[in-house]
Short mmCIF file of C-alpha atoms in Angstrom, two decimals:
data_model
loop_
_atom_site.label_atom_id
_atom_site.label_comp_id
_atom_site.label_asym_id
_atom_site.label_seq_id
_atom_site.Cartn_x
_atom_site.Cartn_y
_atom_site.Cartn_z
CA MET A 6 0.00 0.00 0.00
CA ALA A 7 2.78 2.42 0.97
CA ASN A 8 4.75 1.63 -2.17
CA SER A 9 1.68 2.14 -4.41
CA SER A 10 0.83 5.49 -2.90
CA PHE A 11 4.45 6.66 -3.10
CA TYR A 12 4.78 5.62 -6.76
CA SER A 13 1.48 7.20 -7.86
CA ALA A 14 2.13 10.51 -6.16
CA SER A 15 5.77 10.75 -7.20
CA ARG A 16 5.00 9.89 -10.85
CA SER A 17 2.63 12.85 -11.08
CA LEU A 18 5.42 15.22 -9.92
CA HIS A 19 8.57 14.09 -11.78
CA TYR A 20 9.89 11.66 -14.34
CA TYR A 21 12.80 9.60 -13.11
CA SER A 22 15.23 6.96 -14.39
CA CYS A 23 15.09 3.23 -13.68
CA ALA A 24 18.08 3.61 -11.37
CA GLU A 25 16.27 6.28 -9.36
CA LEU A 26 13.15 4.13 -9.21
CA SER A 27 15.18 1.16 -8.00
CA ALA A 28 16.79 3.27 -5.28
CA MET A 29 13.42 4.58 -4.14
CA ILE A 30 11.90 1.12 -3.94
CA THR A 31 14.92 -0.13 -1.99
CA ARG A 32 14.56 2.74 0.48
CA GLN A 33 10.87 1.96 0.96
CA TYR A 34 11.51 -1.75 1.63
CA VAL A 35 14.10 -0.75 4.24
CA ILE A 36 11.55 1.58 5.84
CA GLY A 37 8.93 -1.19 5.74
CA GLY A 38 11.34 -3.55 7.47
CA VAL A 39 12.04 -0.99 10.19
CA VAL A 40 8.30 -0.47 10.75
CA ALA A 41 7.70 -4.24 10.96
CA ALA A 42 10.57 -4.61 13.45
CA LEU A 43 9.17 -1.80 15.58
CA LEU A 44 5.72 -3.42 15.61
CA GLY A 45 7.27 -6.72 16.66
CA PHE A 46 9.20 -5.06 19.47
CA VAL A 47 6.09 -3.26 20.70
CA PHE A 48 4.14 -6.53 20.65
CA LEU A 49 6.78 -8.43 22.67
CA TYR A 50 7.11 -5.56 25.14
CA SER A 51 3.33 -5.49 25.59
CA LEU A 52 3.25 -9.24 26.35
CA ARG A 53 5.99 -8.87 28.94
CA ARG A 54 4.28 -5.87 30.53
CA LYS A 55 0.97 -7.73 30.80
CA ARG A 56 2.65 -10.67 32.56
CA VAL A 57 4.43 -8.41 35.03
CA THR A 58 1.35 -6.36 36.00
CA ARG A 59 -1.42 -8.98 35.92
CA ASN A 60 -1.10 -10.08 39.59
CA GLY A 61 -0.80 -6.52 40.89
CA ALA A 62 -3.91 -5.44 38.97
CA SER A 63 -6.04 -8.21 40.47
CA GLN A 64 -5.09 -7.06 43.96
CA GLU A 65 -5.81 -3.43 43.09
CA ILE A 66 -9.43 -4.28 42.25
CA ARG A 67 -10.16 -4.97 45.87
CA SER A 68 -8.12 -2.19 47.47
CA ASP A 69 -9.56 0.55 45.24
CA LEU A 70 -13.18 -0.66 45.15
CA SER A 71 -15.13 2.47 46.09
CA VAL A 72 -18.45 0.76 46.74
CA GLU A 73 -20.72 0.44 49.72
CA SER A 74 -20.59 -3.02 51.30
CA PHE A 75 -23.51 -4.48 53.20
CA GLU A 76 -23.84 -7.29 55.74
CA SER A 77 -23.74 -10.77 54.28
CA GLY A 78 -26.74 -11.67 56.41
CA ARG A 79 -28.90 -8.89 55.00
CA VAL A 80 -32.49 -9.82 54.18
CA ALA A 81 -33.25 -10.79 50.59
CA PRO A 82 -34.16 -7.95 48.21
CA PRO A 83 -37.84 -7.25 47.59
CA GLU A 84 -39.72 -9.21 44.95
CA ALA A 85 -39.54 -6.35 42.42
CA ASP A 86 -35.72 -6.38 42.64
CA ARG A 87 -35.50 -10.18 42.45
CA ASN A 88 -37.20 -10.02 39.06
CA THR A 89 -34.70 -7.50 37.66
CA ASP A 90 -32.06 -9.05 35.40
CA VAL A 91 -29.97 -5.99 34.67
CA ILE A 92 -29.54 -2.55 36.25
CA ILE A 93 -28.27 0.11 33.84
CA VAL A 94 -26.78 3.27 35.35
CA GLY A 95 -27.29 6.11 32.90
CA ALA A 96 -29.64 6.58 29.96
CA GLY A 97 -27.47 8.39 27.44
CA VAL A 98 -26.75 6.95 24.01
CA ALA A 99 -25.14 3.79 25.40
CA GLY A 100 -27.54 3.27 28.32
CA ALA A 101 -30.77 3.91 26.41
CA ALA A 102 -29.72 1.78 23.42
CA LEU A 103 -28.60 -1.03 25.74
CA ALA A 104 -31.90 -0.95 27.65
CA CYS A 105 -33.90 -1.33 24.42
CA THR A 106 -31.62 -4.11 23.18
CA LEU A 107 -31.64 -6.23 26.34
CA ALA A 108 -35.37 -5.73 26.89
CA LYS A 109 -36.13 -6.95 23.36
CA ASP A 110 -34.19 -10.10 24.26
CA GLY A 111 -36.51 -10.68 27.20
CA ARG A 112 -34.39 -9.23 30.01
CA LYS A 113 -36.06 -7.24 32.81
CA VAL A 114 -34.14 -3.96 32.90
CA HIS A 115 -34.09 -1.19 35.51
CA VAL A 116 -32.58 2.05 34.15
CA ILE A 117 -31.59 4.80 36.59
CA GLU A 118 -30.77 8.15 34.96
CA ARG A 119 -29.76 11.33 36.78
CA ASP A 120 -31.82 13.66 34.54
CA LEU A 121 -34.49 12.43 32.15
CA SER A 122 -35.13 15.86 30.63
CA GLU A 123 -33.76 16.65 27.15
CA GLN A 124 -30.13 17.74 27.35
CA ASP A 125 -28.48 20.39 25.18
CA ARG A 126 -24.95 19.20 24.38
CA ILE A 127 -22.39 20.25 21.77
CA VAL A 128 -20.87 16.78 21.21
CA GLY A 129 -22.31 13.39 20.28
CA GLU A 130 -24.06 14.92 17.29
CA LEU A 131 -22.45 12.96 14.44
CA LEU A 132 -23.06 9.25 13.87
CA GLN A 133 -20.74 7.67 11.31
CA PRO A 134 -22.14 5.23 8.70
CA GLY A 135 -20.61 2.30 10.60
CA GLY A 136 -22.53 3.40 13.67
CA TYR A 137 -25.72 3.74 11.64
CA LEU A 138 -25.32 0.13 10.48
CA LYS A 139 -25.04 -0.92 14.15
CA LEU A 140 -28.17 1.10 14.92
CA ILE A 141 -30.00 -0.85 12.19
CA GLU A 142 -28.64 -4.12 13.60
CA LEU A 143 -30.10 -3.16 16.99
CA GLY A 144 -33.44 -2.19 15.43
CA LEU A 145 -33.16 1.43 16.60
CA GLU A 146 -32.85 3.31 13.31
CA ASP A 147 -36.38 4.71 13.75
CA CYS A 148 -35.04 6.81 16.64
CA LEU A 149 -33.54 9.12 14.01
CA THR A 150 -36.93 9.98 12.53
CA GLY A 151 -38.76 13.12 13.60
CA ILE A 152 -35.64 14.93 14.90
CA GLU A 153 -34.50 16.58 11.62
CA ALA A 154 -31.47 14.28 11.41
CA GLN A 155 -29.28 15.18 8.42
CA ARG A 156 -27.67 12.66 6.07
CA VAL A 157 -23.87 12.92 5.85
CA PHE A 158 -21.98 11.46 2.88
CA GLY A 159 -18.40 12.39 3.73
CA TYR A 160 -16.09 15.26 4.56
CA ALA A 161 -14.67 18.35 2.94
CA LEU A 162 -11.11 19.06 4.04
CA TYR A 163 -9.69 22.62 3.95
CA MET A 164 -6.09 23.77 4.37
CA ASP A 165 -4.23 26.92 3.31
CA GLY A 166 -6.86 27.99 0.78
CA ARG A 167 -7.16 24.53 -0.77
CA ASN A 168 -9.95 22.02 -0.27
CA THR A 169 -10.75 18.44 -1.23
CA ARG A 170 -13.89 16.35 -0.84
CA LEU A 171 -13.71 12.88 0.69
CA SER A 172 -16.86 10.82 0.23
CA TYR A 173 -17.74 7.69 2.19
CA PRO A 174 -17.35 4.47 0.13
CA LEU A 175 -21.05 3.56 0.26
CA GLU A 176 -21.43 1.92 -3.15
CA GLU A 177 -21.96 -1.57 -1.69
CA PHE A 178 -24.63 -0.48 0.81
CA ASP A 179 -28.34 0.35 0.60
CA SER A 180 -29.21 3.90 -0.40
CA ASP A 181 -30.34 4.71 3.15
CA VAL A 182 -26.89 4.00 4.63
CA ALA A 183 -24.97 7.19 5.37
CA GLY A 184 -23.80 9.16 8.36
CA ARG A 185 -26.32 11.12 10.42
CA SER A 186 -25.95 14.42 12.27
CA PHE A 187 -28.54 15.71 14.73
CA HIS A 188 -29.20 17.34 18.09
CA ASN A 189 -27.79 14.87 20.61
CA GLY A 190 -30.56 15.53 23.14
CA ARG A 191 -33.34 14.82 20.64
CA PHE A 192 -31.77 11.50 19.63
CA ILE A 193 -31.38 10.35 23.22
CA GLN A 194 -34.96 11.34 24.08
CA ARG A 195 -36.26 9.26 21.18
CA MET A 196 -34.36 6.20 22.44
CA ARG A 197 -35.58 6.79 25.99
CA GLU A 198 -39.15 7.04 24.74
CA LYS A 199 -38.71 3.77 22.87
CA ALA A 200 -37.28 2.07 25.97
CA ALA A 201 -40.17 3.36 28.10
CA THR A 202 -42.70 1.71 25.79
CA LEU A 203 -41.23 -1.73 26.52
CA SER A 204 -43.08 -3.52 29.32
CA ASN A 205 -39.94 -5.03 30.86
CA VAL A 206 -38.06 -1.69 31.14
CA ARG A 207 -38.36 0.41 34.27
CA LEU A 208 -37.00 3.89 33.56
CA GLU A 209 -36.44 5.95 36.69
CA GLN A 210 -34.90 9.33 37.44
CA GLY A 211 -32.36 9.13 40.23
CA THR A 212 -28.70 9.61 41.09
CA VAL A 213 -26.66 6.49 41.77
CA THR A 214 -24.31 7.22 44.67
CA SER A 215 -22.57 3.86 45.05
CA LEU A 216 -22.40 0.26 43.99
CA LEU A 217 -23.43 -2.40 46.49
CA GLU A 218 -20.81 -5.05 47.04
CA ASN A 219 -20.88 -8.31 48.98
CA LYS A 220 -17.72 -10.45 49.19
CA GLY A 221 -16.25 -8.96 46.03
CA THR A 222 -19.45 -9.20 43.96
CA ILE A 223 -21.49 -6.18 42.86
CA GLN A 224 -25.11 -6.95 43.71
CA GLY A 225 -26.82 -3.66 42.90
CA VAL A 226 -26.74 0.08 43.50
CA GLN A 227 -27.71 2.67 46.06
CA TYR A 228 -29.32 5.79 44.64
CA LYS A 229 -31.34 8.88 45.48
CA THR A 230 -34.68 9.31 43.80
CA LYS A 231 -35.90 12.53 42.23
CA ASN A 232 -37.48 13.39 45.59
CA GLY A 233 -34.23 12.78 47.51
CA GLU A 234 -35.23 9.43 48.99
CA GLU A 235 -32.41 6.92 49.54
CA MET A 236 -33.13 3.66 47.73
CA THR A 237 -31.38 0.42 46.84
CA ALA A 238 -31.85 -1.77 43.78
CA TYR A 239 -30.55 -5.29 43.19
CA ALA A 240 -29.79 -7.32 40.06
CA PRO A 241 -27.34 -10.08 39.09
CA LEU A 242 -25.71 -7.72 36.55
CA THR A 243 -25.14 -3.96 36.88
CA ILE A 244 -23.93 -2.12 33.78
CA VAL A 245 -22.47 1.35 34.39
CA CYS A 246 -23.01 3.77 31.48
CA ASP A 247 -22.94 7.08 33.33
CA GLY A 248 -20.86 8.97 30.78
CA CYS A 249 -17.56 10.83 30.62
CA PHE A 250 -18.00 12.35 34.09
CA SER A 251 -18.62 8.92 35.69
CA ASN A 252 -18.17 8.81 39.46
CA LEU A 253 -18.38 5.00 39.51
CA ARG A 254 -15.69 4.02 36.98
CA ARG A 255 -12.87 3.84 39.53
CA SER A 256 -14.59 0.78 40.99
CA LEU A 257 -14.40 -1.09 37.69
CA CYS A 258 -11.36 0.15 35.77
CA LYS A 259 -8.06 1.99 36.08
CA PRO A 260 -8.91 5.33 34.48
CA LYS A 261 -6.14 7.28 32.77
CA VAL A 262 -8.06 10.33 31.55
CA ASP A 263 -6.26 12.80 29.29
CA VAL A 264 -7.69 16.18 28.25
CA PRO A 265 -5.71 17.26 25.16
CA SER A 266 -8.05 20.10 24.20
CA CYS A 267 -11.46 21.71 24.55
CA PHE A 268 -14.22 22.29 22.03
CA VAL A 269 -15.84 25.70 21.76
CA GLY A 270 -19.31 25.27 20.30
CA LEU A 271 -21.37 27.70 18.24
CA LEU A 272 -24.64 27.32 16.36
CA LEU A 273 -24.80 28.93 12.91
CA GLU A 274 -28.28 29.60 11.58
CA ASN A 275 -29.86 29.97 8.13
CA CYS A 276 -26.77 29.29 6.04
CA ASP A 277 -25.50 26.42 3.89
CA LEU A 278 -22.24 24.55 3.92
CA PRO A 279 -20.07 24.89 0.77
CA HIS A 280 -20.25 21.11 0.21
CA ILE A 281 -23.82 19.96 0.82
CA ASP A 282 -24.32 16.84 2.97
CA HIS A 283 -20.67 16.78 4.02
CA GLY A 284 -18.99 17.59 7.28
CA HIS A 285 -16.29 20.25 6.98
CA VAL A 286 -12.87 20.03 8.65
CA ILE A 287 -10.65 23.12 8.56
CA LEU A 288 -6.97 22.41 9.26
CA ALA A 289 -6.50 25.71 11.03
CA ASP A 290 -3.83 27.15 13.28
CA PRO A 291 -3.48 26.03 16.04
CA SER A 292 -5.94 23.12 15.67
CA PRO A 293 -8.93 21.92 13.59
CA ILE A 294 -12.36 23.52 13.22
CA LEU A 295 -15.45 21.41 12.44
CA PHE A 296 -18.75 22.30 10.74
CA TYR A 297 -21.70 19.99 10.17
CA LYS A 298 -25.45 20.44 9.84
CA ILE A 299 -27.57 19.21 12.79
CA SER A 300 -31.05 20.31 11.68
CA ASN A 301 -32.80 21.81 8.67
CA THR A 302 -31.65 25.33 9.61
CA GLU A 303 -28.68 24.91 11.99
CA ILE A 304 -24.98 24.19 11.52
CA ARG A 305 -22.82 23.16 14.44
CA CYS A 306 -19.37 24.71 14.61
CA LEU A 307 -16.76 23.21 16.96
CA VAL A 308 -13.51 25.12 17.40
CA ASP A 309 -10.74 23.05 18.96
CA VAL A 310 -8.61 24.92 21.51
CA PRO A 311 -5.51 22.97 22.62
CA GLY A 312 -4.95 22.53 26.35
CA GLN A 313 -7.33 22.50 29.29
CA LYS A 314 -7.77 26.26 29.62
CA VAL A 315 -9.84 28.32 27.20
CA PRO A 316 -10.29 32.10 26.96
CA SER A 317 -12.95 33.43 29.32
CA ILE A 318 -16.45 33.73 27.88
CA SER A 319 -17.73 36.09 30.58
CA ASN A 320 -15.19 38.88 30.05
CA GLY A 321 -15.28 38.75 26.24
CA GLU A 322 -11.87 37.11 25.71
CA MET A 323 -13.45 34.15 23.94
CA ALA A 324 -15.41 36.32 21.50
CA GLN A 325 -12.25 38.28 20.73
CA TYR A 326 -10.27 35.06 20.19
CA LEU A 327 -12.89 33.65 17.85
CA LYS A 328 -13.08 36.85 15.79
CA SER A 329 -9.36 37.59 15.57
CA VAL A 330 -7.80 34.11 15.39
CA VAL A 331 -10.47 31.71 14.14
CA ALA A 332 -12.73 33.73 11.82
CA PRO A 333 -10.02 34.61 9.25
CA GLN A 334 -9.37 30.88 8.71
CA ILE A 335 -12.90 29.65 7.96
CA PRO A 336 -14.43 29.42 4.46
CA PRO A 337 -15.75 32.82 3.27
CA GLU A 338 -19.24 31.31 2.67
CA LEU A 339 -19.58 30.83 6.45
CA TYR A 340 -17.85 33.98 7.69
CA SER A 341 -20.84 36.27 8.22
CA SER A 342 -22.90 33.53 9.93
CA PHE A 343 -19.91 32.69 12.13
CA ILE A 344 -19.57 36.31 13.29
CA ALA A 345 -23.34 36.52 13.86
CA ALA A 346 -23.21 33.39 16.05
CA ILE A 347 -20.43 34.94 18.14
CA ASP A 348 -22.37 38.19 18.56
CA LYS A 349 -25.44 36.22 19.60
CA GLY A 350 -23.44 35.09 22.61
CA ASN A 351 -24.49 31.46 22.94
CA ILE A 352 -20.92 30.13 23.21
CA ARG A 353 -20.45 26.74 24.87
CA THR A 354 -17.33 24.81 25.87
CA MET A 355 -16.64 21.14 26.46
CA PRO A 356 -13.36 19.43 27.45
CA ASN A 357 -12.24 16.71 25.03
CA ARG A 358 -11.32 13.60 26.97
CA SER A 359 -9.53 10.44 25.92
CA MET A 360 -9.23 7.33 28.07
CA PRO A 361 -8.07 3.89 26.95
CA ALA A 362 -10.13 0.93 28.16
CA ASP A 363 -8.35 -0.69 31.11
CA PRO A 364 -10.98 -2.80 32.89
CA LEU A 365 -10.83 -4.49 36.27
CA PRO A 366 -13.16 -7.47 35.71
CA THR A 367 -15.55 -7.50 38.68
CA PRO A 368 -18.27 -10.09 39.29
CA GLY A 369 -21.73 -8.61 38.86
CA ALA A 370 -20.71 -5.42 37.03
CA LEU A 371 -19.62 -4.12 33.64
CA LEU A 372 -18.57 -0.71 32.25
CA MET A 373 -19.72 0.64 28.88
CA GLY A 374 -19.84 3.86 26.87
CA ASP A 375 -17.78 6.95 27.75
CA ALA A 376 -17.56 5.76 31.35
CA PHE A 377 -15.37 2.94 30.03
CA ASN A 378 -13.54 4.23 26.96
CA MET A 379 -13.13 7.66 25.33
CA ARG A 380 -11.27 9.06 22.36
CA HIS A 381 -10.84 12.56 20.89
CA PRO A 382 -14.18 13.54 19.31
CA LEU A 383 -12.55 14.97 16.17
CA THR A 384 -13.54 11.89 14.14
CA GLY A 385 -17.01 11.46 15.64
CA GLY A 386 -16.39 7.81 16.53
CA GLY A 387 -17.77 7.66 20.08
CA MET A 388 -21.31 6.53 19.29
CA THR A 389 -20.05 4.01 16.74
CA VAL A 390 -17.87 2.37 19.40
CA ALA A 391 -20.71 2.38 21.96
CA LEU A 392 -23.23 0.81 19.57
CA SER A 393 -20.67 -1.75 18.38
CA ASP A 394 -20.00 -2.68 22.03
CA ILE A 395 -23.73 -3.17 22.61
CA VAL A 396 -23.94 -5.57 19.66
CA VAL A 397 -21.01 -7.58 21.07
CA LEU A 398 -22.54 -7.71 24.56
CA ARG A 399 -26.00 -8.62 23.25
CA ASP A 400 -24.59 -11.55 21.31
CA LEU A 401 -22.64 -12.75 24.35
CA LEU A 402 -25.66 -12.60 26.67
CA ARG A 403 -28.20 -14.13 24.28
CA PRO A 404 -27.35 -17.79 25.03
CA LEU A 405 -27.71 -17.21 28.80
CA ARG A 406 -31.02 -17.71 30.59
CA ASP A 407 -29.71 -17.15 34.12
CA LEU A 408 -27.28 -14.38 35.12
CA ASN A 409 -27.10 -15.22 38.82
CA ASP A 410 -23.74 -17.04 38.88
CA ALA A 411 -21.70 -13.83 39.16
CA SER A 412 -18.18 -15.29 39.15
CA THR A 413 -18.86 -17.56 36.17
CA LEU A 414 -20.59 -14.74 34.29
CA CYS A 415 -17.67 -12.40 35.00
CA LYS A 416 -15.17 -14.91 33.62
CA TYR A 417 -17.31 -15.43 30.53
CA LEU A 418 -17.76 -11.69 29.93
CA GLU A 419 -13.99 -11.17 29.90
CA SER A 420 -14.37 -12.13 26.25
CA PHE A 421 -16.32 -8.87 25.77
CA TYR A 422 -13.15 -6.87 26.38
CA THR A 423 -11.29 -8.91 23.76
CA LEU A 424 -14.01 -9.11 21.10
CA ARG A 425 -14.61 -5.35 21.15
CA LYS A 426 -10.93 -4.46 20.80
CA PRO A 427 -10.25 -4.52 17.03
CA VAL A 428 -13.14 -2.17 16.21
CA ALA A 429 -12.82 0.10 19.25
CA SER A 430 -9.03 0.32 19.12
CA THR A 431 -8.98 1.17 15.41
CA ILE A 432 -11.41 4.06 15.92
CA ASN A 433 -9.63 5.21 19.09
CA THR A 434 -6.18 5.11 17.51
CA LEU A 435 -7.33 6.91 14.38
CA ALA A 436 -8.93 9.69 16.45
CA GLY A 437 -5.81 10.26 18.54
CA ALA A 438 -3.37 10.04 15.64
CA LEU A 439 -5.41 12.20 13.27
CA TYR A 440 -5.83 14.91 15.88
CA LYS A 441 -2.07 15.14 16.41
CA VAL A 442 -1.38 15.16 12.67
CA PHE A 443 -4.04 17.81 11.98
CA CYS A 444 -2.81 20.24 14.65
CA ALA A 445 -0.42 22.96 13.48
CA SER A 446 3.14 22.77 14.77
CA PRO A 447 6.30 24.90 14.46
CA ASP A 448 8.26 21.66 13.96
CA PRO A 449 9.11 21.35 10.23
CA ALA A 450 8.78 17.55 10.37
CA ARG A 451 5.27 17.77 11.85
CA LYS A 452 4.36 20.38 9.24
CA GLU A 453 5.58 18.07 6.46
CA MET A 454 3.47 15.23 7.93
CA ARG A 455 0.38 17.47 7.99
CA ASP A 456 0.92 18.61 4.39
CA ALA A 457 1.59 15.03 3.27
CA CYS A 458 -1.64 13.84 4.91
CA PHE A 459 -3.72 16.47 3.11
CA ASP A 460 -2.09 15.74 -0.27
CA TYR A 461 -2.30 11.96 0.22
CA LEU A 462 -6.04 12.16 0.88
CA SER A 463 -6.42 14.50 -2.11
CA LEU A 464 -5.05 11.80 -4.44
CA GLY A 465 -8.45 10.06 -4.34
CA GLY A 466 -9.03 6.41 -5.14
CA ILE A 467 -7.61 3.94 -2.64
CA TYR A 468 -5.63 6.74 -0.98
CA SER A 469 -8.79 8.44 0.23
CA ASN A 470 -11.18 5.47 0.31
CA GLY A 471 -8.97 3.49 2.67
CA PRO A 472 -8.63 6.18 5.37
CA ILE A 473 -12.24 7.37 5.02
CA SER A 474 -13.54 3.80 5.39
CA LEU A 475 -11.62 3.63 8.68
CA LEU A 476 -12.97 6.99 9.79
CA SER A 477 -16.55 6.03 8.92
CA GLY A 478 -16.41 2.79 10.88
CA LEU A 479 -17.17 0.78 7.72
CA ASN A 480 -13.78 -0.97 7.74
CA PRO A 481 -12.33 -0.70 11.26
CA ARG A 482 -9.26 -2.89 10.77
CA PRO A 483 -6.14 -2.08 12.82
CA LEU A 484 -3.65 -3.29 10.21
CA THR A 485 -5.27 -1.16 7.50
CA LEU A 486 -4.95 1.85 9.80
CA VAL A 487 -1.23 1.27 10.42
CA LEU A 488 -0.53 0.69 6.71
CA HIS A 489 -2.24 3.91 5.62
CA PHE A 490 -0.67 5.91 8.43
CA PHE A 491 2.84 4.90 7.41
CA ALA A 492 1.94 5.20 3.73
CA VAL A 493 1.30 8.88 4.44
CA ALA A 494 4.66 9.13 6.22
CA VAL A 495 6.54 7.39 3.38
CA TYR A 496 4.73 9.60 0.85
CA GLY A 497 5.93 12.63 2.80
CA VAL A 498 9.51 11.31 2.85
CA GLY A 499 9.36 10.60 -0.87
CA ARG A 500 8.38 14.18 -1.63
CA LEU A 501 11.42 15.38 0.32
CA LEU A 502 13.86 13.11 -1.52
CA ILE A 503 12.68 13.84 -5.08
CA PRO A 504 14.07 15.00 -7.46
CA VAL A 505 17.46 15.36 -5.74
CA PRO A 506 17.86 14.41 -2.07
CA SER A 507 20.01 16.63 0.13
CA PRO A 508 21.38 15.85 3.60
CA LYS A 509 19.04 18.45 5.12
CA ARG A 510 15.94 17.05 3.42
CA ALA A 511 16.97 13.44 4.16
CA TRP A 512 17.33 14.34 7.85
CA LEU A 513 13.90 16.03 7.75
CA GLY A 514 12.47 12.84 6.21
CA ALA A 515 14.01 10.72 8.95
CA ARG A 516 12.51 13.03 11.59
CA LEU A 517 9.14 12.77 9.85
CA LEU A 518 9.24 8.96 10.13
CA LEU A 519 10.34 9.15 13.76
CA GLY A 520 7.59 11.67 14.47
CA ALA A 521 4.98 9.45 12.85
CA SER A 522 6.13 6.51 14.98
CA GLY A 523 6.05 8.73 18.05
CA ILE A 524 2.42 9.60 17.32
CA ILE A 525 0.92 6.20 16.64
CA PHE A 526 2.95 3.71 18.70
CA PRO A 527 2.14 5.19 22.14
CA ILE A 528 -1.57 5.11 21.26
CA ILE A 529 -1.31 1.48 20.12
CA MET A 530 0.56 0.62 23.32
CA SER A 531 -2.18 2.16 25.47
CA GLU A 532 -4.83 0.23 23.53
CA GLY A 533 -2.96 -3.09 23.83
CA VAL A 534 -0.98 -4.56 20.95
CA ARG A 535 -2.07 -8.15 21.52
CA GLN A 536 -5.79 -7.43 21.84
CA MET A 537 -5.73 -4.98 18.93
CA PHE A 538 -3.76 -6.96 16.35
CA PHE A 539 -3.84 -10.53 17.65
CA PRO A 540 -7.14 -10.97 19.55
CA ALA A 541 -7.28 -14.67 18.61
CA THR A 542 -4.21 -15.28 20.81
CA VAL A 543 -6.11 -14.12 23.92
CA PRO A 544 -7.71 -17.08 25.76
CA ALA A 545 -10.90 -15.10 26.49
CA TYR A 546 -11.51 -14.86 22.74
CA TYR A 547 -12.65 -18.50 22.73
CA ARG A 548 -14.61 -18.48 25.97
CA ALA A 549 -17.85 -20.45 25.66
CA PRO A 550 -21.08 -19.42 27.43
CA PRO A 551 -21.55 -21.14 30.81
CA VAL A 552 -24.08 -23.96 31.03
CA ASN A 553 -27.08 -22.79 33.05
#
């Protein structure tokens, strides 16, 4: 793949002799060998690291378990609780979709959500085509009707006055398959309404304060109702889906939350995007700007601000920043609407979190959604991962009639963490890597990588279809991601060495390759090399359902 992209791009720039071509191909095979060796080293290091830390992690589960224990001789839960199969904490995208899915499979589900009113958020508004296919698989695609959801067929990429259009490779799918963008709150409310119509779903407003543990097994939750009354609920399986601000995740995983940037959200009204039915990504300085339509008359704008601190909204610093730094870099067709949105004053901010999945398998409980795993929202992959996880969990639970053997169920559900990895890790790694590549940098090597990425995608054909199929969730394969990522890097090196390489440009090319490795390998390490690339070597991959 890397060789093909290098040859095609280079051929369009210069003619060269057979000797030059031979030298270039030799260089690329050497680079490919180095990349393969690095991947092998990372894999072996990951295996060693897992063996060293496995025993310590199992002890940490118990010492860090922030749950409320109760006496082992406590009276049995009331009849209503005995009949509950699953408690779901949180009714966002993951929680509401999971409630509908499990209820349709005959499970009795109790959902406890902190606030059942419609929320107004600035993220979770773009569902990739791969996520839409999962929504169809779960039978929830009708939740997108009646909320002015907009069809999305790809992206338009802008940089330094140039732009290119990257369309999703949808030729093999039904005409209805595309991305969808919408108001997040409206979508969630539709799923909650659907869940509430199911007779075996109990949807309740309340705040879960702790998990109830007995001898290392989670047996339910303690929560406060809407009226402030302290209550307990019991079920053989508790699934925590309480979002990115989860106060329960420390009981069930080892969270390593990173906040690389913040989104500043605006709502543009009564204007059209230059490329209809496409999201727009502006490779601005210092970091990307996103535009996509979320209703018939509204366009969401998300301005990425690196770091955890943003200019103050209250004293006017944010408005000044948006007008002086951001506005000059957006397409002229959107300029006046952008300024009008700033003057209107409805400016919102949201920290962008990333957190690799690092579970502590605990009998009676499971983590899902943003409480479990987060990635930079630049690529809009969060809902696709959540819905894919629900499909995996549904298929694992379907053969089981009885969920009451907590330890056996926990051991069986360890396969969930392995089966979800290839899809989730591909989307997570792409989001983290693409964000770093798309951010402006004073480093010449990083600038070359950014320019090479834009030009590589502009080539079209397999050079754009491959990466966009990864981004869309239609082909979430880790190896394809790594191949295209290094194809971009090799393409960038090739441009530096042609027509006549110089020591300075060769050194810049070497730094580009090292920089590319420094971007993607740490992300792969955090995701887990073995689970990501070799899931079939993990014993849990083959775990059979317990006999009831």
